Amino acid sequence: MKTNAKILVWVLLTVVLVFTSATGIISWNFRKMARANAEKLAMSIAQQSALSIKADLATDMEVTRTIANTFQNFNEIPENLRDSIYDHILLEQLRSNPMYLSVWTSWELSAIDPNWTKNFGRKKIEVYLKSGIPEIKKDSANLTGDLIGSPYYQAKITGTQAFTPPYYYSYNNGEQSDILMASVATPIMYKNKFVGLVG
């Protein structure tokens, strides 16, 4: 091979090596920058979503706190009017908050029934939409004792607002599949004593 050809081969190899190295470095830096930008964007979106969720939960907590404050003076309402008034309040809250699946309350039986002398047992009232029509479901629970460790029991012993862990529930008695949901709950207190829970 002639000297000119050897020089040309070395120059071409050098150019190819420099070009490949430069392309690799630029590509690596670009990928690094793209990843950093993607992480910043993801973090920004996550923070915005977190703030939005926090605001929604704060609003939901305020709604339940307002209902609980309204219900805390239950003894001032004649017993024969109490259910219809509270049902109406729950219905209006459901209508005013279309993002809710239901609005509910549980009352300690000892607070609303003078003949119930046990420190457990509760009356549940759930207001929900069935095919777009408001329904009210009333039931009793914990008649043989409190369910230790349940969200209701935790609220009962602590007297604090809480979020329930996600749970499956059906408002239509099995007509549709269960719905995965969670509740925001506020205790109803009367003279510093737990008398129920609203969510």
Coordinates of C-alpha atoms in Angstrom, one line a residue:
M1 CA 0.0 0.0 0.0
K2 CA 1.3 3.4 -0.9
T3 CA 2.0 6.0 1.7
N4 CA -0.9 8.2 0.5
A5 CA -3.3 5.3 0.8
K6 CA -2.0 4.5 4.3
I7 CA -2.4 8.2 5.4
L8 CA -5.9 8.2 3.9
V9 CA -6.9 5.0 5.7
W10 CA -5.5 6.5 9.0
V11 CA -7.3 9.8 8.5
L12 CA -10.6 7.9 7.7
L13 CA -10.2 5.7 10.7
T14 CA -9.5 8.7 12.9
V15 CA -12.5 10.6 11.4
V16 CA -14.8 7.6 11.9
L17 CA -13.5 7.1 15.5
V18 CA -13.9 10.8 16.3
F19 CA -17.4 10.8 14.7
T20 CA -18.5 7.6 16.5
S21 CA -17.2 8.9 19.8
A22 CA -18.8 12.3 19.4
T23 CA -22.1 10.7 18.3
G24 CA -21.9 8.4 21.3
I25 CA -21.1 11.2 23.8
I26 CA -23.8 13.4 22.3
S27 CA -26.3 10.6 22.3
W28 CA -25.5 9.6 25.9
N29 CA -25.7 13.3 27.1
F30 CA -29.0 13.7 25.2
R31 CA -30.4 10.5 26.8
K32 CA -29.2 11.7 30.2
M33 CA -30.9 15.1 29.7
A34 CA -34.1 13.5 28.4
R35 CA -34.3 11.2 31.4
A36 CA -33.7 14.1 33.8
N37 CA -36.4 16.2 32.0
A38 CA -38.8 13.2 32.1
E39 CA -38.1 12.7 35.8
K40 CA -38.7 16.5 36.5
L41 CA -41.9 16.4 34.5
A42 CA -43.1 13.2 36.2
M43 CA -42.3 14.8 39.6
S44 CA -44.1 18.0 38.7
I45 CA -47.2 16.1 37.5
A46 CA -47.2 13.9 40.7
Q47 CA -46.9 17.0 42.9
Q48 CA -49.8 18.7 41.1
S49 CA -51.9 15.5 41.4
A50 CA -51.0 15.2 45.1
L51 CA -52.0 18.8 45.7
S52 CA -55.3 18.2 43.9
I53 CA -56.0 15.1 45.8
K54 CA -55.1 16.8 49.1
A55 CA -57.5 19.6 48.3
D56 CA -60.3 17.1 47.4
L57 CA -59.7 15.2 50.6
A58 CA -59.7 18.4 52.7
T59 CA -63.0 19.3 51.1
D60 CA -64.4 15.9 51.9
M61 CA -63.2 16.1 55.5
E62 CA -64.9 19.5 55.8
V63 CA -68.1 18.1 54.4
T64 CA -68.1 15.3 56.9
R65 CA -67.1 17.6 59.7
T66 CA -70.0 19.9 58.9
I67 CA -72.5 17.0 58.9
A68 CA -71.1 15.7 62.2
N69 CA -71.4 19.2 63.7
T70 CA -75.0 19.4 62.5
F71 CA -75.8 16.0 63.9
Q72 CA -74.1 16.6 67.3
N73 CA -77.2 18.3 68.7
F74 CA -79.4 15.4 67.9
N75 CA -81.0 15.4 71.4
E76 CA -82.6 18.8 70.6
I77 CA -84.6 17.4 67.8
P78 CA -87.7 15.4 68.7
E79 CA -87.1 11.7 68.1
N80 CA -90.1 11.3 65.7
L81 CA -88.6 14.0 63.4
R82 CA -84.9 13.1 63.7
D83 CA -84.8 10.4 61.0
S84 CA -86.6 12.4 58.4
I85 CA -84.4 15.5 59.0
Y86 CA -81.2 13.6 59.0
D87 CA -82.2 11.5 55.9
H88 CA -82.9 14.8 54.1
I89 CA -79.5 16.2 55.1
L90 CA -77.7 13.1 53.8
L91 CA -79.8 13.2 50.6
E92 CA -78.9 16.8 49.9
Q93 CA -75.2 16.1 50.6
L94 CA -75.3 13.3 48.0
R95 CA -77.1 15.5 45.5
S96 CA -74.7 18.4 46.1
N97 CA -71.6 16.2 45.7
P98 CA -72.0 14.0 42.5
M99 CA -68.5 12.6 42.9
Y100 CA -69.6 10.7 46.0
L101 CA -70.9 7.1 45.8
S102 CA -72.8 7.5 49.0
V103 CA -73.2 9.5 52.2
W104 CA -73.7 7.6 55.4
T105 CA -73.9 7.8 59.1
S106 CA -73.8 5.3 62.0
W107 CA -75.3 6.0 65.3
E108 CA -74.5 4.3 68.6
L109 CA -77.7 2.7 69.7
S110 CA -77.1 3.7 73.3
A111 CA -77.2 7.4 72.1
I112 CA -80.5 7.2 70.2
D113 CA -82.4 4.4 71.9
P114 CA -83.0 4.9 75.7
N115 CA -83.8 1.2 76.0
W116 CA -80.4 0.1 74.6
T117 CA -78.1 -0.2 77.6
K118 CA -75.0 -1.8 76.0
N119 CA -71.9 0.1 74.9
F120 CA -72.0 -1.5 71.4
G121 CA -74.5 -1.7 68.6
R122 CA -75.2 0.8 66.0
K123 CA -77.8 2.0 63.5
K124 CA -76.5 2.5 60.0
I125 CA -78.0 4.9 57.4
E126 CA -76.6 4.9 53.9
V127 CA -77.8 7.2 51.1
Y128 CA -76.7 6.3 47.6
L129 CA -77.8 6.4 44.0
K130 CA -79.3 3.4 42.3
S131 CA -79.8 3.9 38.6
G132 CA -79.7 7.6 39.3
I133 CA -82.4 7.5 41.9
P134 CA -81.6 8.3 45.5
E135 CA -82.0 5.3 47.9
I136 CA -81.8 5.1 51.6
K137 CA -80.7 1.9 53.3
K138 CA -81.0 1.4 57.1
D139 CA -79.6 -1.4 59.0
S140 CA -78.2 -2.4 62.4
A141 CA -74.6 -3.6 63.1
N142 CA -72.4 -4.7 65.9
L143 CA -75.4 -5.9 68.0
T144 CA -73.2 -8.6 69.7
G145 CA -70.1 -6.4 70.2
D146 CA -67.8 -4.0 68.4
L147 CA -65.6 -5.2 65.7
I148 CA -62.2 -4.5 67.3
G149 CA -59.7 -3.0 64.9
S150 CA -62.4 -1.9 62.4
P151 CA -62.3 1.8 61.1
Y152 CA -65.6 2.4 63.0
Y153 CA -64.1 1.1 66.2
Q154 CA -60.9 3.1 65.8
A155 CA -63.0 6.3 65.3
K156 CA -65.1 5.3 68.3
I157 CA -62.1 4.9 70.7
T158 CA -60.0 7.8 69.3
G159 CA -62.8 10.3 68.5
T160 CA -60.7 11.6 65.5
Q161 CA -61.4 12.0 61.8
A162 CA -60.1 9.2 59.6
F163 CA -59.8 7.7 56.1
T164 CA -60.8 4.1 55.8
P165 CA -58.6 1.7 54.0
P166 CA -60.1 0.8 50.6
Y167 CA -62.8 -1.9 50.8
Y168 CA -65.3 -3.6 48.5
Y169 CA -69.0 -2.8 49.0
S170 CA -72.2 -3.3 47.2
Y171 CA -75.2 -0.9 47.7
N172 CA -77.4 -3.1 45.5
N173 CA -77.4 -6.2 47.6
G174 CA -75.4 -8.2 45.1
E175 CA -77.3 -7.0 42.0
Q176 CA -74.0 -5.4 40.7
S177 CA -70.4 -6.3 41.4
D178 CA -68.9 -4.8 44.5
I179 CA -67.3 -1.4 44.3
L180 CA -63.8 -0.7 45.6
M181 CA -64.1 2.5 47.7
A182 CA -62.8 4.3 50.7
S183 CA -64.5 6.7 53.1
V184 CA -63.6 9.9 54.8
A185 CA -65.2 9.8 58.3
T186 CA -65.8 12.2 61.1
P187 CA -67.0 11.2 64.6
I188 CA -70.3 12.7 65.9
M189 CA -69.5 13.8 69.5
Y190 CA -72.1 14.8 72.1
K191 CA -70.7 16.3 75.4
N192 CA -67.3 14.9 74.5
K193 CA -68.7 11.4 74.0
F194 CA -68.7 9.4 70.8
V195 CA -72.3 8.9 69.6
G196 CA -71.7 8.1 65.9
L197 CA -69.8 8.5 62.7
V198 CA -70.5 10.2 59.5
G199 CA -68.8 9.7 56.1

